[in-house]
Coordinates of C-alpha atoms and ligand atoms in Angstrom, one line a residue:
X1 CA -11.9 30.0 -2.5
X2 CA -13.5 26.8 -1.4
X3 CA -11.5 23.9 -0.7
X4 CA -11.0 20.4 1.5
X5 CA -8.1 18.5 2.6
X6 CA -7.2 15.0 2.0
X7 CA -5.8 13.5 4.6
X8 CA -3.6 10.7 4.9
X9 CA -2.0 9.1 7.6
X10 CA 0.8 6.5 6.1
X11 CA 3.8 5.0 7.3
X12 CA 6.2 7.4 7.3
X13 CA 4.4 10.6 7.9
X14 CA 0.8 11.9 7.7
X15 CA 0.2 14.2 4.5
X16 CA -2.9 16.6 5.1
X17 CA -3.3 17.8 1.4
X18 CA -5.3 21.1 0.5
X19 CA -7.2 21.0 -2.7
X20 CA -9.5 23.2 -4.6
X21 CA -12.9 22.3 -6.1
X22 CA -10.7 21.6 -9.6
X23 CA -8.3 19.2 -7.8
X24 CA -5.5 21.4 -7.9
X25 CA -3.1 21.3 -4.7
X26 CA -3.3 24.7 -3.1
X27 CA -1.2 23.6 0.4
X28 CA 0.3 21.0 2.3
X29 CA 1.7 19.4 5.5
X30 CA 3.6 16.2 5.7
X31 CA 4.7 15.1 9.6
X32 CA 7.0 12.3 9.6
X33 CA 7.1 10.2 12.7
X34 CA 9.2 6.6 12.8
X35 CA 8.7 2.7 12.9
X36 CA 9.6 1.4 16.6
X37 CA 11.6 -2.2 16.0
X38 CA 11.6 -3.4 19.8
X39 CA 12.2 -6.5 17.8
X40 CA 13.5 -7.5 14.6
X41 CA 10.2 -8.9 13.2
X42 CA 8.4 -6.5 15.3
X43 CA 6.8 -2.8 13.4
X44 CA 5.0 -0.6 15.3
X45 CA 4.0 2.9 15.7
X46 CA 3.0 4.9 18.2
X47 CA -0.3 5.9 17.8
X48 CA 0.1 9.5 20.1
X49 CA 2.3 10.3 18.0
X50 CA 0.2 9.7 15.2
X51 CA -2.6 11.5 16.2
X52 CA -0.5 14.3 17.1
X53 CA 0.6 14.5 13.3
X54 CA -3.1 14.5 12.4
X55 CA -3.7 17.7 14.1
X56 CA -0.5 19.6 13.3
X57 CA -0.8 19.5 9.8
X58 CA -4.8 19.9 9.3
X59 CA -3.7 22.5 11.5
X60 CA -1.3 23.9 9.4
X61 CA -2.7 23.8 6.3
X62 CA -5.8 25.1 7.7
X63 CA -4.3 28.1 9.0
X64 CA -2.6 29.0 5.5
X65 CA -5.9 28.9 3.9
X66 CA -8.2 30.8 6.6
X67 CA -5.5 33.4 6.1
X68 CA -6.3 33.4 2.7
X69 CA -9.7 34.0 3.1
X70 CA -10.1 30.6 1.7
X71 CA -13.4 27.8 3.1
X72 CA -13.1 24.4 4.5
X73 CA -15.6 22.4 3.3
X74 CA -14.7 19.4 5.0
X75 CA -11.6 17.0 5.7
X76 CA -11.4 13.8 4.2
X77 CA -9.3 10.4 5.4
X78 CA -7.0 8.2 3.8
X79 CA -4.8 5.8 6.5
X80 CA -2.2 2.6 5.7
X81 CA -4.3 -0.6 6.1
X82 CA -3.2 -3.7 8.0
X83 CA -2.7 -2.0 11.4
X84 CA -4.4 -3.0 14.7
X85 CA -3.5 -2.0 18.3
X86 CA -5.4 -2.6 21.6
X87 CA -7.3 0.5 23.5
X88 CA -9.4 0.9 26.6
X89 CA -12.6 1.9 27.1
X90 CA -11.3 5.5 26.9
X91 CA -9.5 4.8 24.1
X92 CA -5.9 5.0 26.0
X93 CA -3.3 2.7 24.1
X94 CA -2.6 -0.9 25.8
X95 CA -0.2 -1.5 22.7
X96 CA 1.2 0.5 20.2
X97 CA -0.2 -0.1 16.3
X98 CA 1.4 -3.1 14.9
X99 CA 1.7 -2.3 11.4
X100 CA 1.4 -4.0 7.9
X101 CA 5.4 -4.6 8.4
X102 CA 5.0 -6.8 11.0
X103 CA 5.6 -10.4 10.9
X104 CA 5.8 -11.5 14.2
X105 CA 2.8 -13.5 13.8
X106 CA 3.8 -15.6 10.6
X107 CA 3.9 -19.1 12.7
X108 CA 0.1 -18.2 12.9
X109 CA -0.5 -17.3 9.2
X110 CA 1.1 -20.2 8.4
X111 CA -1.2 -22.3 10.6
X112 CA -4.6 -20.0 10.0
X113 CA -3.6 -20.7 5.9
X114 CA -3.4 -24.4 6.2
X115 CA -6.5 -25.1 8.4
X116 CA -9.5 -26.3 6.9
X117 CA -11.6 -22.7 7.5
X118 CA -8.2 -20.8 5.6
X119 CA -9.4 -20.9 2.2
X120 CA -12.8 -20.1 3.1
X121 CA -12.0 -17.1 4.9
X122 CA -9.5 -15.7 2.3
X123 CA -12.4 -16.3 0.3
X124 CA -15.0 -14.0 2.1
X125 CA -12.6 -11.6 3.6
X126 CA -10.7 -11.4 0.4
X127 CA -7.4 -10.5 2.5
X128 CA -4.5 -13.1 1.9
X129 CA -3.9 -14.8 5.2
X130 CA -0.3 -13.4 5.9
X131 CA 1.2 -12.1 9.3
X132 CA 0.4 -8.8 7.8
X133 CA -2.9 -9.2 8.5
X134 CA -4.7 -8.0 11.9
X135 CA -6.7 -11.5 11.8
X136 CA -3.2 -13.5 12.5
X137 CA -2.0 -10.4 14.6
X138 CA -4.8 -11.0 16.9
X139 CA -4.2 -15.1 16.8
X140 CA -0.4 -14.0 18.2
X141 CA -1.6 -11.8 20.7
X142 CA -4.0 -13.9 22.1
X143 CA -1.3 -16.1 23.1
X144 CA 1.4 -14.1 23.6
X145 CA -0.3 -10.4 25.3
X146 CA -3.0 -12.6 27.7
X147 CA -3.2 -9.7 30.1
X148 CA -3.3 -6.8 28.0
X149 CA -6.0 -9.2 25.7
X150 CA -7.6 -9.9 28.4
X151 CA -8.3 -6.4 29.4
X152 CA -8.4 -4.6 25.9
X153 CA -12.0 -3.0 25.5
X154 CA -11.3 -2.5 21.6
X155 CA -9.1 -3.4 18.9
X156 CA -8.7 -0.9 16.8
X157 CA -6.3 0.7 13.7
X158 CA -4.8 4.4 13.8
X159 CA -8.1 5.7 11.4
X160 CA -10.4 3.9 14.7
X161 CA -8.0 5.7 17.3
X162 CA -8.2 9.3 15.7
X163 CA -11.9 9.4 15.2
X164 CA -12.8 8.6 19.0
X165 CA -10.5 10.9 20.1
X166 CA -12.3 13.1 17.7
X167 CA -15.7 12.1 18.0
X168 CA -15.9 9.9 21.1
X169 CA -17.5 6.9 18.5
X170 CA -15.6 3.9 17.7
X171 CA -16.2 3.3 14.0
X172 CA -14.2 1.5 11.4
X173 CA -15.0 2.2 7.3
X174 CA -15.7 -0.5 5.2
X175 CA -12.2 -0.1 3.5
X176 CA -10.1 -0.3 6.4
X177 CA -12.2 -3.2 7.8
X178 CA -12.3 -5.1 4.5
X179 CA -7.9 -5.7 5.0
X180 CA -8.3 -7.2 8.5
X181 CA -8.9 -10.6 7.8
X182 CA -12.5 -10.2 9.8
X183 CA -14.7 -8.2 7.5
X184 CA -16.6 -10.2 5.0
X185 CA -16.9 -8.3 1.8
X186 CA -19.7 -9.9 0.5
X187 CA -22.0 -9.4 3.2
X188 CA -20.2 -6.1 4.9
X189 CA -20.1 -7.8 8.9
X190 CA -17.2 -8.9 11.1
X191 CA -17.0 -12.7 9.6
X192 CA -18.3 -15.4 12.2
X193 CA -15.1 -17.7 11.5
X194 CA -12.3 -14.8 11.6
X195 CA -13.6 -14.0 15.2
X196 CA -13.3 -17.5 16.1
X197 CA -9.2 -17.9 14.9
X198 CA -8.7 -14.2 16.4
X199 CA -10.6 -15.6 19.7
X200 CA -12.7 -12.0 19.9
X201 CA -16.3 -11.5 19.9
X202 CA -17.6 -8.6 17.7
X203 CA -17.9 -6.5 20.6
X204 CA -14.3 -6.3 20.5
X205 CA -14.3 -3.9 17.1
X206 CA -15.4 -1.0 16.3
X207 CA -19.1 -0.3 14.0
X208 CA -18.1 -0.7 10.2
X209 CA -19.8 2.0 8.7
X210 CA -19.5 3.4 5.0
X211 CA -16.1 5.2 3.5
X212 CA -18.6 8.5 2.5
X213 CA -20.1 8.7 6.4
X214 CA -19.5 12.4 7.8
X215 CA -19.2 13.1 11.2
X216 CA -19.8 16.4 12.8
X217 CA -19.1 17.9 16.1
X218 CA -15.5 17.4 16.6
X219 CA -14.1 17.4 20.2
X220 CA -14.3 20.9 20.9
X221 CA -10.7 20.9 22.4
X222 CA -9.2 19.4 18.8
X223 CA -11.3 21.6 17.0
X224 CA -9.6 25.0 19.1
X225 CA -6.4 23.6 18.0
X226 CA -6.9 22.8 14.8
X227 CA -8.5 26.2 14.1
X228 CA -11.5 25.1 12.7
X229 CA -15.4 24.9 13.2
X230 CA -16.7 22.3 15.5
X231 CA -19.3 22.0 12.7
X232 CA -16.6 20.7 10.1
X233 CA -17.6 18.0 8.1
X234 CA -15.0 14.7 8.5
X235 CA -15.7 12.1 5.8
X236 CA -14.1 8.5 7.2
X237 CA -12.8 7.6 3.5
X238 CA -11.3 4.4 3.0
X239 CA -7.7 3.0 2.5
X240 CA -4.9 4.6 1.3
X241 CA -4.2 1.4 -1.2
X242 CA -7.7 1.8 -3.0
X243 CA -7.9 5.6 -2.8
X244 CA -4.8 5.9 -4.8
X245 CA -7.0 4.1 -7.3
X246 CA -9.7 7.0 -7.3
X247 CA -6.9 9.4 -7.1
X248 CA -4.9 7.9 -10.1
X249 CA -8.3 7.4 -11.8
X250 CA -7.5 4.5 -12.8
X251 CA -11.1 3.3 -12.0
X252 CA -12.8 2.2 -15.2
X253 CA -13.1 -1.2 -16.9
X254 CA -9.3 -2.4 -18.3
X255 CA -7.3 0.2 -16.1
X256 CA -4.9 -1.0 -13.4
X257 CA -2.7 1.4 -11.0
X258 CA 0.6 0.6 -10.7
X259 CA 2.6 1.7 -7.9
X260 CA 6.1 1.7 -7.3
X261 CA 7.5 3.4 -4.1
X262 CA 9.3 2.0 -1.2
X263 CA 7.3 -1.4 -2.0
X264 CA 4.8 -1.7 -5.4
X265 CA 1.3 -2.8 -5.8
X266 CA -1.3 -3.3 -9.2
X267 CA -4.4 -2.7 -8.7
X268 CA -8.2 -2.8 -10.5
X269 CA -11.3 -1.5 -9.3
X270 CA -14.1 -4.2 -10.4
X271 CA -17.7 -3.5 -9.2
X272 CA -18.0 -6.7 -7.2
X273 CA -14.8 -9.1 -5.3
X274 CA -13.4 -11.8 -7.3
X275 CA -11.0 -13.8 -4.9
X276 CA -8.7 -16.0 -6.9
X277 CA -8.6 -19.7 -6.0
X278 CA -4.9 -19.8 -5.9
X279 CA -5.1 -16.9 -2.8
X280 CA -2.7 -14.6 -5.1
X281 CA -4.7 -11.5 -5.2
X282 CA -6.6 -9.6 -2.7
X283 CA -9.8 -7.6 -2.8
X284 CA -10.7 -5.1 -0.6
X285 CA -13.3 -2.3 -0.7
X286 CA -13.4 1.5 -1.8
X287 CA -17.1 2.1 -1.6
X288 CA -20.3 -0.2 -1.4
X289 CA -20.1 -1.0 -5.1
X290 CA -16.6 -0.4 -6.0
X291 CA -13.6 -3.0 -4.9
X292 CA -10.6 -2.9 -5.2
X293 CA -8.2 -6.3 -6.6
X294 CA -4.9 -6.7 -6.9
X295 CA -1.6 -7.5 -5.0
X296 CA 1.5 -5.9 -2.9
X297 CA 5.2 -6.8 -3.7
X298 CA 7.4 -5.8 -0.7
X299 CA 10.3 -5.2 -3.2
X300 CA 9.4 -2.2 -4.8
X301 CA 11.8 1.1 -5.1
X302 CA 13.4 0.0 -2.0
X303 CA 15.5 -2.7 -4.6
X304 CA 17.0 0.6 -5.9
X305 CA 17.8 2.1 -3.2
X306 CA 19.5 -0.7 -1.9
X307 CA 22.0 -0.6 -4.8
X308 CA 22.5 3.0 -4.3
X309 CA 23.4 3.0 -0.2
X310 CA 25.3 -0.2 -0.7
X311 CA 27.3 -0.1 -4.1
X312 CA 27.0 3.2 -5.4
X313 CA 29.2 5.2 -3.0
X314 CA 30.9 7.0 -6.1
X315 CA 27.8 8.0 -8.0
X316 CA 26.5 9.6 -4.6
X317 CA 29.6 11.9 -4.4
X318 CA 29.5 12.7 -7.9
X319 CA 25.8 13.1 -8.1
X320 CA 26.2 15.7 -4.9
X321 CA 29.2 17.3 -6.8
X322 CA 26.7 18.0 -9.9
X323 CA 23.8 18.5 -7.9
X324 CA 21.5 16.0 -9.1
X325 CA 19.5 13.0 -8.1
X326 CA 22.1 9.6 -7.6
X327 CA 19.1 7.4 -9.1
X328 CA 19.8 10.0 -12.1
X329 CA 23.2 8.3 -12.3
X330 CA 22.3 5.1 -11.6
X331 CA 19.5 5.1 -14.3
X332 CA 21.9 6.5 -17.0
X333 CA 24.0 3.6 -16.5
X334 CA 21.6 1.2 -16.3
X335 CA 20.4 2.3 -19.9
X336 CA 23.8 1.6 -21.6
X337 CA 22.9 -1.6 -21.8
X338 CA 19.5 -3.0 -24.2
X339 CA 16.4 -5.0 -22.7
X340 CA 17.2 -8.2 -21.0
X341 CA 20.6 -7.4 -19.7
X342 CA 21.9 -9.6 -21.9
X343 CA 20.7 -12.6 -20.4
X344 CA 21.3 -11.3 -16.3
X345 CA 18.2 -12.2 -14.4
X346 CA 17.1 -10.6 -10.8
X347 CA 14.8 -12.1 -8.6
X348 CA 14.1 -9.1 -6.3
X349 CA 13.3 -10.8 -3.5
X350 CA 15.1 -9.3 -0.6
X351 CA 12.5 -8.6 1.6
X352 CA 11.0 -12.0 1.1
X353 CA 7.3 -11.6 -1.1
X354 CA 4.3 -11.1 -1.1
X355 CA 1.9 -11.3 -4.3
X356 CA 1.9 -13.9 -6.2
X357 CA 4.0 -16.4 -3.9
X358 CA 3.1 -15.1 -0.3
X359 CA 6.3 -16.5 0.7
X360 CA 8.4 -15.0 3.7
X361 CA 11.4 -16.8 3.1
X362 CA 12.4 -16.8 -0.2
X363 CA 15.7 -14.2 -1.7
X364 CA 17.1 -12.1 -3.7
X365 CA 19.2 -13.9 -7.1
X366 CA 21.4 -12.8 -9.6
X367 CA 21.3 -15.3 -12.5
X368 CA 23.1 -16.0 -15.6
X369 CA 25.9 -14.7 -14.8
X370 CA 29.0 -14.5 -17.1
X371 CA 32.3 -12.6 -17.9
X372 CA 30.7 -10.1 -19.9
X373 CA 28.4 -8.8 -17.8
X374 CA 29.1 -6.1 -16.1
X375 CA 28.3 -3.1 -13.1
X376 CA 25.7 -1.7 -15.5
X377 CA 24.0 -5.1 -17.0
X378 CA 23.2 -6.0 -12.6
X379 CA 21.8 -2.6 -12.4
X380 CA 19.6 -3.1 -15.5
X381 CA 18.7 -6.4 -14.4
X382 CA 17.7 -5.1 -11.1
X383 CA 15.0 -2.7 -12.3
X384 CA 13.6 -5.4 -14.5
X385 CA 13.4 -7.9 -11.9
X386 CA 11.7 -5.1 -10.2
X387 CA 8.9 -5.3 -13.1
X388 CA 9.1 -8.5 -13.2
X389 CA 7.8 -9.2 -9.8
X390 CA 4.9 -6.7 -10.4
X391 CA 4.0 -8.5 -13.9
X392 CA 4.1 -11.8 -12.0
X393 CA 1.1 -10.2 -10.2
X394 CA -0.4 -8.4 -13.1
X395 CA -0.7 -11.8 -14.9
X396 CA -2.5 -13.2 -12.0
X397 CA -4.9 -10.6 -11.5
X398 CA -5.4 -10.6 -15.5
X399 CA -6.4 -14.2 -15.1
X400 CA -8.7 -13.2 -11.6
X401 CA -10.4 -10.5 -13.7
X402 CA -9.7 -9.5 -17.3
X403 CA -7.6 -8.0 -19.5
X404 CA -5.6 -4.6 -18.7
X405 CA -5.7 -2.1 -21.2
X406 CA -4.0 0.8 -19.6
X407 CA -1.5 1.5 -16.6
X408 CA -1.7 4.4 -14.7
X409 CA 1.7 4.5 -13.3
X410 CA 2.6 6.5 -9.6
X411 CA 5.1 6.3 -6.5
X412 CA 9.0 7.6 -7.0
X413 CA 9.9 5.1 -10.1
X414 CA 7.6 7.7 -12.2
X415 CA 11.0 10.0 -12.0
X416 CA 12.8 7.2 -14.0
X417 CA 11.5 7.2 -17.8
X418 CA 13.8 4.4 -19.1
X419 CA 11.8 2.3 -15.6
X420 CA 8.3 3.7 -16.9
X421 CA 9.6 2.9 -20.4
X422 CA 10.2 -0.6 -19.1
X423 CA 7.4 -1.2 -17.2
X424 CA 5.2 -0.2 -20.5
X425 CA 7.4 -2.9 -22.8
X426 CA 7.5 -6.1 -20.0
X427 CA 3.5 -5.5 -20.0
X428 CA 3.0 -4.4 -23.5
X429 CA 0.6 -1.7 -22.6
X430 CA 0.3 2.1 -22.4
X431 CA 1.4 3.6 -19.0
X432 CA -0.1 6.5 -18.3
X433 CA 1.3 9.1 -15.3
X434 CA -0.8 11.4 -13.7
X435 CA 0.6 15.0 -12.8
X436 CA 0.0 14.6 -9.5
X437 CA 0.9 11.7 -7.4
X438 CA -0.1 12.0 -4.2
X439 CA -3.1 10.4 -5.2
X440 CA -4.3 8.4 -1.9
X441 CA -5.1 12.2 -0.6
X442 CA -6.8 13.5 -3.7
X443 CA -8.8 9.8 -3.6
X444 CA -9.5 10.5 -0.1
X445 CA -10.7 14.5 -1.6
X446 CA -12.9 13.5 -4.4
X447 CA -14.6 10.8 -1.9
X448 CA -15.2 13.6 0.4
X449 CA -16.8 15.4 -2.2
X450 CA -19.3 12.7 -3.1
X451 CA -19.9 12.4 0.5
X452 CA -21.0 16.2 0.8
X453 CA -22.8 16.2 -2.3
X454 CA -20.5 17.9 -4.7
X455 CA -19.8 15.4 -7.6
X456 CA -22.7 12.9 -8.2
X457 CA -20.5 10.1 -8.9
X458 CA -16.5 8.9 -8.3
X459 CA -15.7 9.0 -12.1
X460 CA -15.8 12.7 -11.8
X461 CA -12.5 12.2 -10.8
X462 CA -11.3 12.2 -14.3
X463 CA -12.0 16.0 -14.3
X464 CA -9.6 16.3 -11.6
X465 CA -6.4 14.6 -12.8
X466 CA -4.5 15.8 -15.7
X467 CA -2.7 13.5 -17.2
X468 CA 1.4 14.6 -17.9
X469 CA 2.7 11.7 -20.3
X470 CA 2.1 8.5 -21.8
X471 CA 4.4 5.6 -22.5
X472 CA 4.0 3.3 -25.1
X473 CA 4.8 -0.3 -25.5
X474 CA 7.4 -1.0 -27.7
X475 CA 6.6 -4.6 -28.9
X476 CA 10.3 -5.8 -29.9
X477 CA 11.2 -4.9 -26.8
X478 CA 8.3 -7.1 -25.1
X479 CA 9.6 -10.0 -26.9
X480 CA 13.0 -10.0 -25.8
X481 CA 12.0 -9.7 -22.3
X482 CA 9.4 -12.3 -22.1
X483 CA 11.6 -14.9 -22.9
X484 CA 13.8 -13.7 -19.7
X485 CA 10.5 -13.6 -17.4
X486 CA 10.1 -17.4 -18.1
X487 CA 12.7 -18.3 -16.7
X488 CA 12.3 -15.5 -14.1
X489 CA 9.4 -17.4 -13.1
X490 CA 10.7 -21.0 -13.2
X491 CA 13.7 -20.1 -10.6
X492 CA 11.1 -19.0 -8.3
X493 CA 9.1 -22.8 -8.7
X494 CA 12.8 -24.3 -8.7
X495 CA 14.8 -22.3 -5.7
X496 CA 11.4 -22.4 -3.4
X497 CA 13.3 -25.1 -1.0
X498 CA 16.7 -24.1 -1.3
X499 CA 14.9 -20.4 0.3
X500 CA 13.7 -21.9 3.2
X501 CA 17.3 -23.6 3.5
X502 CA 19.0 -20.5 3.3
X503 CA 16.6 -19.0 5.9
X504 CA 17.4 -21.2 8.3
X505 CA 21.2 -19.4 7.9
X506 CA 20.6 -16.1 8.4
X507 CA 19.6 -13.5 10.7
Ligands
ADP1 P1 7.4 6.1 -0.4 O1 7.1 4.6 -0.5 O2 8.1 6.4 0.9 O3 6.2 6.9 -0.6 P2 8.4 7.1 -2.9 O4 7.1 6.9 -3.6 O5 8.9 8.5 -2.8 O6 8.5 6.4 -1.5 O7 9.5 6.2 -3.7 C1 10.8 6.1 -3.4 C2 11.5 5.2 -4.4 O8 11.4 5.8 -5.7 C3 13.0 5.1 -4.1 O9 13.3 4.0 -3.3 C4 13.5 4.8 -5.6 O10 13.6 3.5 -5.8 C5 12.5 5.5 -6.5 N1 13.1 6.7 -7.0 C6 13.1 7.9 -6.4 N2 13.7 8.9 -7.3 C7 14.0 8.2 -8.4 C8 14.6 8.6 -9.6 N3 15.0 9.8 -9.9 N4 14.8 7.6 -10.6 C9 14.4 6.3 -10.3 N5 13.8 6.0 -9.2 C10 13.6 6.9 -8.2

């Protein structure tokens, strides 16, 4: 049997991913490794560790399928965006990789956002200007890492770091470079004025080249361990945020992705960027003529599990007892109550936002409380402030870029039907869920085959993704909850201030 792998180095582990020429999974490896927190607005990762993870588990699932009898016909590469680290001219770390988490530079954002060339680089670099980005990561180190700036001979992310080490070439896709806050995405070169607010010159990054480039004769060294020909094809792919657009398929005209994991994001794919005056959405790029729009929320399934580690100590020893799933509990109690929790609004704001309001600061709410509500209307009202926050940001990209007609729905809330069910009514549109959702890997796969000349085109994907169940709107339902999302998005507008107050008292 034929087959590649799709791999894809995220935040909490790498996933290397064997499919066959049908997109079915035949193996996989997933290597966890952890965030380093030297501070407390400080994420990193360390990117030996990293690259470590990236051999091991093509290495694993590699030597499952050669014992099969099975063929590689080349790897393919998804990796987390956002992350930027300083190497030297052997491509030894100076730094570790600052991740997307990081917000050690938001004084910076802050400034880079209200300068006069802000707007007009969010405009042709199409990433918000947030300390997530390696554009106001760079501003920060400038001032704060002289020496090791001084010295650096690249920066780079973890996708840059693996590849030299692979191929000895410093090279950057398209994808990756289009959510650094340097690329321009109209244009596809490092952008004149980014370079300037970073204070690098172009030298100082790698060669963008496309997300279907292969590369061939791996370091023979990596090769021996991984167990695999020299002569390997290794397509660079793109991001793992618009892969798991391919991989959802979720790629035509009218369909969005929505993801709800740890954090959430919506996403289109549009054949040319559309930045949104207002700076709500971004756009980055899958290929040369497909981009990707949308925008993150930082309070995503994490909300949930919040509840359950801090208020839910019964459910977890009665869930244990009966050997199920705690969010199995929690969800059942959540659905003795109807839409709108009768009248109980979240804003899920714990981690502070990002799409639509970009704001660090602002909190979580409970509001409308009274003495009828009770354990199961806050748990209710919690998932629907979850939706909430990503329908804020579906709105916005619906104004950016057209109507959605259909949701393809992925990440750990797909376990939860009444949260699917939910999502489907606040939006009034079908959700659709994929069978399989590791869908950044199989986006990363069905690249690689267009890379190697297997599928003609990226809509071939459809082939490859059966679809397991479809949600649909029910229209009452939307009713009722739109009139609690007004006001959901009023207290936003109205407690703005009062979150920077109460910022100012915490920790
Ligand atoms: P990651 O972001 O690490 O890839 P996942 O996609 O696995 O995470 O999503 C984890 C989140 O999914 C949890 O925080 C939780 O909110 C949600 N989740 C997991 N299982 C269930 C379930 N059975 N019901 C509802 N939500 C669930």
């Amino acid at each position: 049997m034929e087959y590649l792998i799709g791999l894809d180095i995220g935040t909490s582990s790498t996933k290397a991913i064997a499919f066959d020429l049908l997109g079915n999974v035949i193996s996989k490896c997933n290597i966890g490794y952890p965030i380093l927190n030297p501070k407390s607005s400080w994420s990193e990762q360390d990117p030996g560790e990293m690259f470590e993870a990236v051999i091991n588990s093509i290495k694993s699932v590699a030597s499952e399928n050669t014992k099969k009898g099975n063929k590689l016909l080349g790897v393919s590469f998804s990796s987390a965006m956002h992350g930027i680290m300083a190497v030297n001219e052997n491509g030894d770390k100076l730094t570790d990789c600052i991740i997307w988490a990081d917000t050690r530079s938001v004084e910076y954002s802050e400034r880079i956002k209200n300068s006069k060339i802000g707007h007009e680089i969010y405009m042709r670099t199409g990433t918000p200007i947030h300390p997530m980005s390696p554009l106001c990561k760079l501003a920060w180190m400038k001032d704060n890492m002289e020496l090791i700036f001084k010295k650096t001979y690249k920066f780079i992310s973890i996708k840059e770091y693996v590849f030299f080490k692979l191929f000895r070439k410093y090279v950057v896709d398209y994808s990756i470079a289009s959510a650094t806050g340097l690329f321009d995405i109209y244009d596809f070169q490092w952008n004149k004025n980014s370079l300037q607010v970073a204070g690098i010159s172009e030298d100082k990054l790698s060669t963008p080249v496309s997300p279907t480039q292969v590369f061939k004769g791996l370091d023979k060294k990596y090769a021996d361990l991984m167990g695999i020909d020299i002569e390997t094809p290794f397509i660079i792919g793109g991001s793992d945020g618009c892969l798991a657009n391919l991989g959802a398929n979720a790629i035509k005209p009218g369909d969005a992705a929505v993801t709800i994991g740890t954090s959430g994001a919506i996403r289109i794919i549009a054949d040319k960027p559309k930045n949104d005056e207002s700076e709500r959405i971004f756009s980055y790029i899958l290929t040369e003529n497909r981009f990707v729009l949308g925008g993150p929320v930082n309070n995503g399934g994490i909300i949930f599990r919040w509840f359950r580690d801090n208020f839910s100590q019964l459910e977890v020893t009665r869930a244990e007892t009966l050997g199920i799933d705690t969010y199995e509990l929690l969800t059942k109690e959540a659905s003795k109550v109807p839409a709108r929790s009768n009248g109980l609004i979240f804003l899920p704001y714990l981690l502070g936002e990002r799409a639509p309001h970009w704001d660090a600061n602002s909190k979580g709410v409970f509001f409308g409380i009274n003495i009828t509500h009770k354990r199961e209307h806050f748990l209710r009202a919690l998932l629907e402030g979850v939706i909430f926050g990503v329908y804020s940001v579906g709105k916005a990209l619906e104004e950016t870029t057209g109507n959605i007609d259909t949701i393809y729905a992925t990440g750990g809330f797909v376990r939860s039907e009444l949260w699917v069910q939910m999502l489907a009514d606040v939006f009034n549109k079908k959700v659709v869920i994929a069978e399989s959702y590791e869908s950044s890997c199989l986006g990363a796969v069905v690249l690689g085959m267009k890379a190697i000349g297997l599928i003609d085109n990226i809509e071939q994907v459809e082939k490859l993704v059966p679809i397991s169940k479809t949600f649909k709107p029910d229209i009452k339902n939307h009713e009722v909850y739109m009139k609690t999302f007004e006001i959901y998005e009023r207290l936003y507008i109205k407690l703005k201030d009062e979150f920077v107050s109460i910022s100012l008292l915490q920790k």
